[in-house]
Each structure stands twice: as C-alpha cells, then as structure tokens.
Coordinates of C-alpha atoms in Angstrom, one line a residue:
M1 CA -33.0 6.3 47.5
K2 CA -32.3 9.3 45.4
K3 CA -29.0 9.7 47.3
F4 CA -28.1 6.1 46.5
S5 CA -28.7 6.6 42.8
I6 CA -26.4 9.6 42.9
Y7 CA -23.7 7.8 44.6
F8 CA -24.1 4.9 42.2
M9 CA -24.0 7.1 39.2
T10 CA -21.0 8.9 40.4
F11 CA -19.3 5.7 41.1
M12 CA -20.0 4.2 37.5
F13 CA -18.9 7.3 35.7
A14 CA -15.5 7.2 37.8
A15 CA -15.0 3.6 37.2
L16 CA -15.5 3.9 33.2
S17 CA -13.4 7.1 33.2
F18 CA -10.5 5.2 34.6
N19 CA -10.7 2.3 32.3
S20 CA -11.4 4.1 29.1
C21 CA -7.7 5.0 28.1
L22 CA -4.5 3.0 28.1
P23 CA -1.7 4.1 30.3
I24 CA 0.8 6.3 28.7
E25 CA 3.4 3.8 29.3
D26 CA 1.6 1.4 27.1
M27 CA 1.4 3.5 23.9
F28 CA 4.4 3.8 21.7
D29 CA 5.2 6.0 18.6
E30 CA 5.7 3.8 15.6
S31 CA 7.5 6.5 13.7
L32 CA 10.2 5.8 16.1
L33 CA 10.6 2.3 14.9
I34 CA 11.3 3.3 11.3
G35 CA 14.8 2.4 10.4
K36 CA 17.7 -0.3 11.1
W37 CA 18.1 -2.0 14.4
V38 CA 20.9 -4.4 15.6
M39 CA 21.1 -6.8 18.4
G40 CA 24.5 -8.7 18.2
T41 CA 24.4 -10.0 14.4
D42 CA 20.6 -10.0 14.2
H43 CA 19.6 -6.8 11.9
Y44 CA 16.0 -5.4 11.4
R45 CA 14.9 -2.9 8.9
Y46 CA 11.4 -1.3 9.7
D47 CA 10.2 0.7 6.9
A48 CA 7.3 3.3 7.0
D49 CA 4.9 1.4 4.9
G50 CA 4.6 -1.5 7.4
T51 CA 7.4 -3.7 5.7
G52 CA 10.6 -4.9 6.5
V53 CA 13.4 -7.3 6.4
S54 CA 15.6 -9.2 8.9
W55 CA 19.1 -10.8 8.5
D56 CA 21.8 -12.3 10.4
T57 CA 25.2 -11.4 9.5
A58 CA 26.6 -14.5 11.6
D59 CA 25.0 -16.6 8.6
D60 CA 26.6 -14.5 5.9
Y61 CA 23.2 -12.9 5.0
T62 CA 23.1 -9.3 3.7
E63 CA 20.3 -6.8 3.9
E64 CA 19.2 -7.7 0.4
E65 CA 19.1 -11.5 1.1
G66 CA 17.1 -11.0 4.1
L67 CA 13.8 -12.4 5.2
P68 CA 10.9 -10.1 4.4
F69 CA 8.1 -9.3 7.1
T70 CA 5.2 -7.0 7.5
W71 CA 4.8 -5.3 10.8
T72 CA 2.3 -3.6 13.1
L73 CA 2.7 -1.6 16.2
E74 CA -0.6 -1.1 18.2
S75 CA -0.2 0.3 21.7
A76 CA 2.6 -1.9 23.0
E77 CA 1.9 -4.9 20.6
L78 CA 4.4 -5.6 18.1
T79 CA 3.5 -8.1 15.4
H80 CA 5.9 -9.5 12.7
I81 CA 4.4 -11.7 10.0
H82 CA 7.2 -13.4 8.3
I83 CA 6.7 -13.9 4.6
M84 CA 7.2 -17.4 3.6
E85 CA 9.3 -18.2 0.2
T86 CA 7.0 -21.3 -0.3
G87 CA 3.8 -19.1 -0.1
G88 CA 1.1 -19.2 2.4
S89 CA -0.1 -16.5 4.9
G90 CA 3.1 -16.0 6.8
V91 CA 4.1 -16.9 10.3
P92 CA 3.1 -14.2 13.0
K93 CA 5.2 -13.4 15.7
I94 CA 3.8 -11.1 18.6
Y95 CA 6.0 -9.2 21.1
T96 CA 5.2 -6.6 24.0
V97 CA 7.3 -3.6 23.4
T98 CA 8.7 -2.5 26.9
E99 CA 10.8 0.3 25.6
L100 CA 10.8 2.5 22.3
T101 CA 12.9 5.6 22.1
E102 CA 15.0 7.3 19.2
T103 CA 18.0 4.7 19.8
S104 CA 16.6 1.8 21.9
L105 CA 13.9 -0.8 21.3
K106 CA 13.3 -3.6 23.7
Y107 CA 10.5 -6.1 23.8
K108 CA 9.7 -9.6 24.8
D109 CA 7.6 -12.5 23.8
D110 CA 5.0 -14.6 25.5
F111 CA 7.8 -17.0 26.7
G112 CA 9.7 -14.3 28.8
K113 CA 12.6 -14.1 26.3
T114 CA 13.7 -10.5 25.9
Y115 CA 15.1 -8.6 22.9
S116 CA 17.2 -5.5 23.1
F117 CA 18.0 -3.5 19.9
V118 CA 20.1 -0.3 19.2
K119 CA 19.3 1.8 16.1
I120 CA 22.1 2.1 13.8
N121 CA 20.5 4.9 11.5

C-alpha cells in the first residue's frame, strides 16, 4: 500500500506540473503590439496605455477620424472593445493571436477568419 501511495503521489505531482504553465507558443509580448499596423486599407494603432484607433482608408477615413477602442492581450487572447459614439459599454471583439513579431501580427476570430497585419512604424 505504501508503494501505491508513492506512485500515486508521483503521478499527481507530474500531472499538475505539466498543466501549471501555458505553452511558450501561446504567450505573446504585448509590447510588440504597440504601434501602427496595416492590412490592405485597414489600419490599427495600438497605444501603450491600452487604447487604440482603427480606420479604413478605402472609406476616406484618416487616423484622426478613426474609431477608438481599448485593447488587452492576455496570453494569446486579444480583445478589442470598440467605443460606441452613442454611448454604452462598447462592442467586444475577441481574437486568438497566432503570430506576433516586431513586423507581423496574425490573429483569427471564432469563425475562423484570419487577419494578417504588417507593422508600418
């Protein structure tokens, strides 16, 4: 019985150890997100204070006229909360980041649509 207890405790310790940390590939450095990103005519600016703005040059919008949002990046979950002009709590959009480097940002939504941005500054 003592041998069984030792094996059981060893197994439990190993099982908890493997589940205690997120894989390295699922964690992204949010400081890499700061700056301006472009995908076609869609532009996003992420500021260090967790705010940002998005605009589409195809609709003749400039950065100053863009839609403000707040953002958070936790592990691989990127959340945008777009601030409504009419008030209210905002519209959340949640994405899963698949790549974030100094020059590349890729993420997907829950419907499988992928987005691929290039940093412009």
